[in-house]
CSV table of C-alpha atoms and ligand atoms in Angstrom, one decimal:
chain,number,residue,atom,x,y,z
A,1,UNK,CA,-113.9,15.5,-73.5
A,2,UNK,CA,-110.1,15.6,-73.6
A,3,UNK,CA,-108.4,18.9,-74.0
A,4,UNK,CA,-104.9,17.6,-74.5
A,5,UNK,CA,-103.3,15.5,-77.1
A,6,UNK,CA,-100.7,17.8,-78.7
A,7,UNK,CA,-98.8,15.7,-81.3
A,8,UNK,CA,-95.3,16.8,-82.2
A,9,UNK,CA,-93.0,15.1,-84.7
A,10,UNK,CA,-89.5,16.4,-84.9
A,11,UNK,CA,-87.3,15.6,-87.9
A,12,UNK,CA,-88.7,12.1,-88.3
A,13,UNK,CA,-86.9,9.7,-90.7
A,14,UNK,CA,-88.3,6.2,-91.2
A,15,UNK,CA,-87.9,3.3,-93.6
A,16,UNK,CA,-89.6,0.0,-93.5
A,17,UNK,CA,-87.5,-2.9,-92.2
A,18,UNK,CA,-85.3,-4.2,-95.0
A,19,UNK,CA,-86.0,-1.3,-97.4
A,20,UNK,CA,-83.1,0.7,-98.8
A,21,UNK,CA,-84.7,4.1,-99.0
A,22,UNK,CA,-86.6,5.9,-96.2
A,23,UNK,CA,-90.3,6.4,-96.7
A,24,UNK,CA,-90.4,9.5,-94.5
A,25,UNK,CA,-87.6,12.0,-94.6
A,26,UNK,CA,-87.2,14.8,-92.1
A,27,UNK,CA,-90.9,15.2,-91.2
A,28,UNK,CA,-91.7,17.8,-88.6
A,29,UNK,CA,-95.1,19.2,-87.5
A,30,UNK,CA,-97.3,20.0,-84.6
A,31,UNK,CA,-101.0,19.1,-84.4
A,32,UNK,CA,-102.8,21.0,-81.6
A,33,UNK,CA,-105.7,19.9,-79.4
A,34,UNK,CA,-109.0,21.3,-80.4
A,35,UNK,CA,-107.9,21.6,-84.0
A,36,UNK,CA,-108.1,19.5,-87.1
A,37,UNK,CA,-105.0,18.8,-89.1
A,38,UNK,CA,-105.6,17.5,-92.6
A,39,UNK,CA,-102.9,15.5,-94.5
A,40,UNK,CA,-103.1,15.4,-98.3
A,41,UNK,CA,-100.7,14.0,-100.9
A,42,UNK,CA,-100.5,11.6,-103.8
A,43,UNK,CA,-100.6,7.8,-103.4
A,44,UNK,CA,-97.4,6.5,-101.8
A,45,UNK,CA,-96.5,9.9,-100.3
A,46,UNK,CA,-96.2,8.3,-96.9
A,47,UNK,CA,-99.5,9.4,-95.2
A,48,UNK,CA,-100.5,6.0,-93.8
A,49,UNK,CA,-96.9,5.5,-92.7
A,50,UNK,CA,-96.9,8.8,-90.8
A,51,UNK,CA,-100.0,7.8,-88.9
A,52,UNK,CA,-98.5,4.4,-88.1
A,53,UNK,CA,-95.6,6.3,-86.4
A,54,UNK,CA,-98.0,8.4,-84.3
A,55,UNK,CA,-99.9,5.3,-83.2
A,56,UNK,CA,-96.5,3.6,-82.7
A,57,UNK,CA,-96.9,0.6,-84.9
A,58,UNK,CA,-93.3,1.5,-85.8
A,59,UNK,CA,-90.6,3.6,-84.3
A,60,UNK,CA,-88.6,6.1,-86.4
A,61,UNK,CA,-85.0,5.5,-87.1
A,62,UNK,CA,-84.3,9.2,-86.4
A,63,UNK,CA,-86.2,12.0,-84.8
A,64,UNK,CA,-89.0,11.9,-82.2
A,65,UNK,CA,-92.8,11.4,-82.0
A,66,UNK,CA,-94.3,12.9,-78.8
A,67,UNK,CA,-97.8,13.3,-77.4
A,68,UNK,CA,-98.2,16.0,-74.8
A,69,UNK,CA,-94.4,16.1,-74.4
A,70,UNK,CA,-94.1,12.3,-73.8
A,71,UNK,CA,-92.3,10.2,-76.4
A,72,UNK,CA,-94.8,7.6,-77.7
A,73,UNK,CA,-92.0,5.0,-77.2
A,74,UNK,CA,-92.5,5.5,-73.5
A,75,UNK,CA,-96.2,4.7,-73.6
A,76,UNK,CA,-97.2,1.1,-73.0
A,77,UNK,CA,-99.6,-0.7,-75.3
A,78,UNK,CA,-102.6,-0.3,-73.0
A,79,UNK,CA,-101.9,3.4,-72.4
A,80,UNK,CA,-101.5,3.9,-76.1
A,81,UNK,CA,-105.0,2.7,-76.7
A,82,UNK,CA,-106.5,5.4,-74.5
A,83,UNK,CA,-104.2,8.1,-76.0
A,84,UNK,CA,-104.5,7.5,-79.7
A,85,UNK,CA,-107.5,6.2,-81.7
A,86,UNK,CA,-106.6,5.1,-85.2
A,87,UNK,CA,-109.3,4.5,-87.8
A,88,UNK,CA,-107.2,2.6,-90.4
A,89,UNK,CA,-107.5,2.9,-94.1
A,90,UNK,CA,-108.4,-0.7,-94.3
A,91,UNK,CA,-110.7,-1.1,-91.3
A,92,UNK,CA,-110.7,-4.4,-89.5
A,93,UNK,CA,-112.9,-6.1,-87.0
A,94,UNK,CA,-111.9,-8.7,-84.4
A,95,UNK,CA,-113.8,-12.0,-84.2
A,96,UNK,CA,-116.5,-11.5,-81.6
A,97,UNK,CA,-119.7,-9.4,-81.4
A,98,UNK,CA,-120.3,-5.9,-82.6
A,99,UNK,CA,-120.5,-4.8,-79.0
A,100,UNK,CA,-117.1,-6.4,-78.1
A,101,UNK,CA,-115.5,-4.7,-81.1
A,102,UNK,CA,-116.9,-1.3,-80.0
A,103,UNK,CA,-115.7,-1.8,-76.4
A,104,UNK,CA,-112.2,-2.7,-77.4
A,105,UNK,CA,-110.6,0.5,-76.1
A,106,UNK,CA,-112.9,0.9,-73.1
A,107,UNK,CA,-114.4,-2.4,-71.8
A,108,UNK,CA,-116.6,-0.6,-69.2
A,109,UNK,CA,-118.5,1.4,-71.8
A,110,UNK,CA,-122.3,1.1,-71.4
A,111,UNK,CA,-124.7,0.1,-74.2
A,112,UNK,CA,-126.0,3.7,-74.3
A,113,UNK,CA,-122.5,4.9,-75.0
A,114,UNK,CA,-122.1,2.4,-77.8
A,115,UNK,CA,-125.3,3.5,-79.4
A,116,UNK,CA,-124.4,7.1,-79.1
A,117,UNK,CA,-121.0,6.4,-80.8
A,118,UNK,CA,-122.9,4.4,-83.5
A,119,UNK,CA,-125.3,7.3,-84.1
A,120,UNK,CA,-122.4,9.7,-84.6
A,121,UNK,CA,-120.6,7.3,-86.9
A,122,UNK,CA,-123.8,6.8,-89.0
A,123,UNK,CA,-123.8,3.1,-88.1
A,124,UNK,CA,-126.8,2.9,-85.7
A,125,UNK,CA,-129.3,2.0,-88.4
A,126,UNK,CA,-127.6,-1.1,-89.8
A,127,UNK,CA,-126.7,-2.4,-86.3
A,128,UNK,CA,-130.4,-2.0,-85.3
A,129,UNK,CA,-131.4,-4.0,-88.3
A,130,UNK,CA,-129.2,-7.0,-87.3
A,131,UNK,CA,-131.2,-9.8,-85.6
A,132,UNK,CA,-129.0,-9.7,-82.5
A,133,UNK,CA,-128.1,-6.0,-82.5
A,134,UNK,CA,-124.9,-5.3,-80.5
A,135,UNK,CA,-124.7,-9.1,-79.8
A,136,UNK,CA,-124.5,-9.9,-83.6
A,137,UNK,CA,-121.4,-11.9,-84.3
A,138,UNK,CA,-118.8,-10.6,-86.7
A,139,UNK,CA,-115.5,-12.2,-87.8
A,140,UNK,CA,-112.3,-10.8,-89.3
A,141,UNK,CA,-113.1,-12.1,-92.8
A,142,UNK,CA,-116.9,-12.2,-92.3
A,143,UNK,CA,-119.3,-11.0,-94.9
A,144,UNK,CA,-122.2,-10.0,-92.8
A,145,UNK,CA,-120.7,-6.5,-92.5
A,146,UNK,CA,-119.9,-4.5,-95.7
A,147,UNK,CA,-116.8,-2.4,-96.2
A,148,UNK,CA,-118.5,0.8,-95.5
A,149,UNK,CA,-120.2,-0.6,-92.4
A,150,UNK,CA,-116.9,-1.9,-91.2
A,151,UNK,CA,-115.5,1.6,-91.5
A,152,UNK,CA,-118.3,3.1,-89.5
A,153,UNK,CA,-117.8,0.4,-86.7
A,154,UNK,CA,-114.1,1.4,-86.6
A,155,UNK,CA,-115.1,5.1,-86.3
A,156,UNK,CA,-117.5,4.2,-83.5
A,157,UNK,CA,-114.9,2.0,-81.8
A,158,UNK,CA,-112.5,5.0,-81.7
A,159,UNK,CA,-115.2,7.3,-80.3
A,160,UNK,CA,-116.1,4.9,-77.5
A,161,UNK,CA,-112.5,4.9,-76.3
A,162,UNK,CA,-112.4,8.7,-76.0
A,163,UNK,CA,-108.8,9.1,-76.9
A,164,UNK,CA,-106.9,12.4,-76.9
A,165,UNK,CA,-105.8,12.0,-80.5
A,166,UNK,CA,-107.9,10.7,-83.4
A,167,UNK,CA,-106.2,9.6,-86.6
A,168,UNK,CA,-108.6,9.1,-89.5
A,169,UNK,CA,-106.8,7.4,-92.5
A,170,UNK,CA,-108.9,8.2,-95.5
A,171,UNK,CA,-112.1,7.3,-93.7
A,172,UNK,CA,-114.4,9.5,-95.6
A,173,UNK,CA,-113.5,9.3,-99.3
A,174,UNK,CA,-115.7,6.3,-100.0
A,175,UNK,CA,-118.8,7.9,-98.4
A,176,UNK,CA,-121.4,9.7,-100.5
A,177,UNK,CA,-121.2,13.5,-100.0
A,178,UNK,CA,-124.3,13.8,-97.8
A,179,UNK,CA,-123.2,11.0,-95.4
A,180,UNK,CA,-119.7,12.4,-95.3
A,181,UNK,CA,-121.1,15.9,-94.3
A,182,UNK,CA,-123.4,14.4,-91.7
A,183,UNK,CA,-120.7,12.2,-90.2
A,184,UNK,CA,-118.2,14.9,-90.0
A,185,UNK,CA,-120.6,17.4,-88.4
A,186,UNK,CA,-121.4,14.8,-85.6
A,187,UNK,CA,-117.7,14.0,-85.3
A,188,UNK,CA,-116.9,17.7,-84.8
A,189,UNK,CA,-118.9,17.7,-81.6
A,190,UNK,CA,-117.9,14.2,-80.4
A,191,UNK,CA,-114.2,15.0,-80.8
A,192,UNK,CA,-114.2,18.6,-79.7
A,193,UNK,CA,-111.1,19.3,-77.6
A,194,UNK,CA,-109.2,16.4,-78.9
A,195,UNK,CA,-106.5,16.5,-81.6
A,196,UNK,CA,-107.8,15.4,-84.9
A,197,UNK,CA,-105.6,14.3,-87.8
A,198,UNK,CA,-107.4,13.4,-91.1
A,199,UNK,CA,-105.8,11.9,-94.2
A,200,UNK,CA,-108.2,13.0,-96.9
A,201,UNK,CA,-108.8,13.3,-100.6
A,202,UNK,CA,-111.9,15.4,-100.9
A,203,UNK,CA,-111.5,19.2,-101.0
A,204,UNK,CA,-114.7,19.6,-98.9
A,205,UNK,CA,-113.1,17.5,-96.1
A,206,UNK,CA,-109.8,19.4,-96.2
A,207,UNK,CA,-110.8,23.0,-96.7
A,208,UNK,CA,-112.3,23.5,-93.2
A,209,UNK,CA,-109.2,22.1,-91.5
A,210,UNK,CA,-107.3,24.5,-89.2
A,211,UNK,CA,-104.0,23.3,-90.8
A,212,UNK,CA,-103.3,21.3,-93.9
A,213,UNK,CA,-100.0,19.4,-94.5
A,214,UNK,CA,-99.1,18.6,-98.1
A,215,UNK,CA,-97.0,15.5,-98.4
A,216,UNK,CA,-94.9,14.5,-101.4
A,217,UNK,CA,-92.3,11.7,-101.6
A,218,UNK,CA,-92.1,11.3,-97.8
A,219,UNK,CA,-91.7,14.9,-97.0
A,220,UNK,CA,-94.0,17.8,-95.9
A,221,UNK,CA,-93.8,20.2,-98.9
A,222,UNK,CA,-96.4,22.7,-97.7
A,223,UNK,CA,-98.4,23.7,-94.7
A,224,UNK,CA,-101.1,26.3,-94.1
A,225,UNK,CA,-104.8,26.8,-94.6
A,226,UNK,CA,-106.7,26.0,-97.8
A,227,UNK,CA,-106.5,29.7,-99.0
A,228,UNK,CA,-102.9,30.1,-98.1
A,229,UNK,CA,-101.9,26.9,-99.9
A,230,UNK,CA,-103.9,27.7,-103.0
A,231,UNK,CA,-102.0,30.9,-103.2
A,232,UNK,CA,-98.5,29.5,-102.5
A,233,UNK,CA,-98.2,25.8,-103.1
A,234,UNK,CA,-98.0,24.3,-106.6
A,235,UNK,CA,-98.4,20.7,-105.4
A,236,UNK,CA,-101.5,21.6,-103.4
A,237,UNK,CA,-103.1,23.3,-106.4
A,238,UNK,CA,-102.4,20.3,-108.6
A,239,UNK,CA,-104.0,17.9,-106.1
A,240,UNK,CA,-107.0,20.1,-105.4
A,241,UNK,CA,-107.6,20.9,-109.1
A,242,UNK,CA,-107.3,17.3,-110.3
B,301,M5T,C1,-95.5,5.0,-98.5
B,301,M5T,C2,-94.3,1.8,-98.7
B,301,M5T,C3,-95.2,2.0,-99.9
B,301,M5T,C4,-94.9,3.4,-100.4
B,301,M5T,C5,-94.4,4.1,-99.1
B,301,M5T,C6,-97.9,0.7,-95.4
B,301,M5T,C7,-96.6,0.3,-96.1
B,301,M5T,C8,-96.0,1.1,-97.1
B,301,M5T,N1,-94.8,0.8,-97.7
B,301,M5T,C9,-94.1,-0.3,-97.4
B,301,M5T,O1,-93.1,-0.6,-97.9
B,301,M5T,N2,-94.7,-1.2,-96.4
B,301,M5T,C10,-95.9,-0.9,-95.8
B,301,M5T,O2,-96.3,-1.6,-94.9
B,301,M5T,O3,-94.2,3.0,-98.1
B,301,M5T,O4,-96.7,4.3,-98.4
B,301,M5T,P1,-98.0,4.8,-97.6
B,301,M5T,O5,-97.6,5.4,-96.3
B,301,M5T,O6,-98.9,3.7,-97.4
B,301,M5T,O7,-98.5,5.9,-98.6
B,301,M5T,P2,-99.9,6.7,-98.6
B,301,M5T,O8,-100.7,6.4,-97.4
B,301,M5T,O9,-99.6,8.2,-98.7
B,301,M5T,O10,-100.6,6.2,-99.9
B,301,M5T,P3,-102.2,6.0,-100.3
B,301,M5T,O11,-102.2,5.2,-101.5
B,301,M5T,O12,-102.9,5.4,-99.1
B,301,M5T,O13,-102.8,7.4,-100.6
B,301,M5T,O14,-93.8,3.4,-101.2
B,301,M5T,O15,-94.9,1.0,-100.9
B,302,MG,MG1,-102.5,5.4,-97.2
């Protein structure tokens, strides 16, 4: 279990190529190993964009993004895969088998490790029901895996890779409350010691976080625990009470 993965953003400004206005403006925060940082904010606030900078799909125009003191721009693609596990808001699969998808970040993983990750991700049952199990073929646009199953496979894929940093982009909002609770309980154990950053909508997901960042219009407009923010932050109250 990793015990490092400190994420630090310093004064990050970013705009998409060709756009006139930046989407992120002066964002700074630290996410510590062993802790969960939740990010909350209205649609278009820049949450997904923020995660794409941490996973280095883009580089900021200003400021820095570092993991354990190393700028992510100094990490190679292969290295990046073992440092950061992103579970995207729109989960995707590669053409291949379920097993090859799960092994993407760590080709040497055993079948037992894949099943354990599937168990935690609440995906073992539906894979077991497939005729070919881990060898069942899936494709990018395939319909033999539902949206929710796709999401669980992406969570399992991240777990198999054992990264230092997990980025969950709205991975739990579509789950029913019971599955959500079961999944996050298992994840708590499986990701212990790593840095966990969760973009979330549900109060039950957010309130147990060690730190909550409130985003609005590309800026961090509040940070603290649930109780602290309820007390002090109007934007947080509006989001939580809506
Ligand atoms: C923030 C724009 C988007 C919005 C702003 C991903 C993406 C976003 N945008 C682009 O121009 N190009 C892109 O590829 O950036 O968008 P976000 O970061 O996706 O916001 P969010 O994750 O907080 O929103 P949501 O709806 O997921 O809660 O102006 O148009
Ligand atoms: Mg988003």
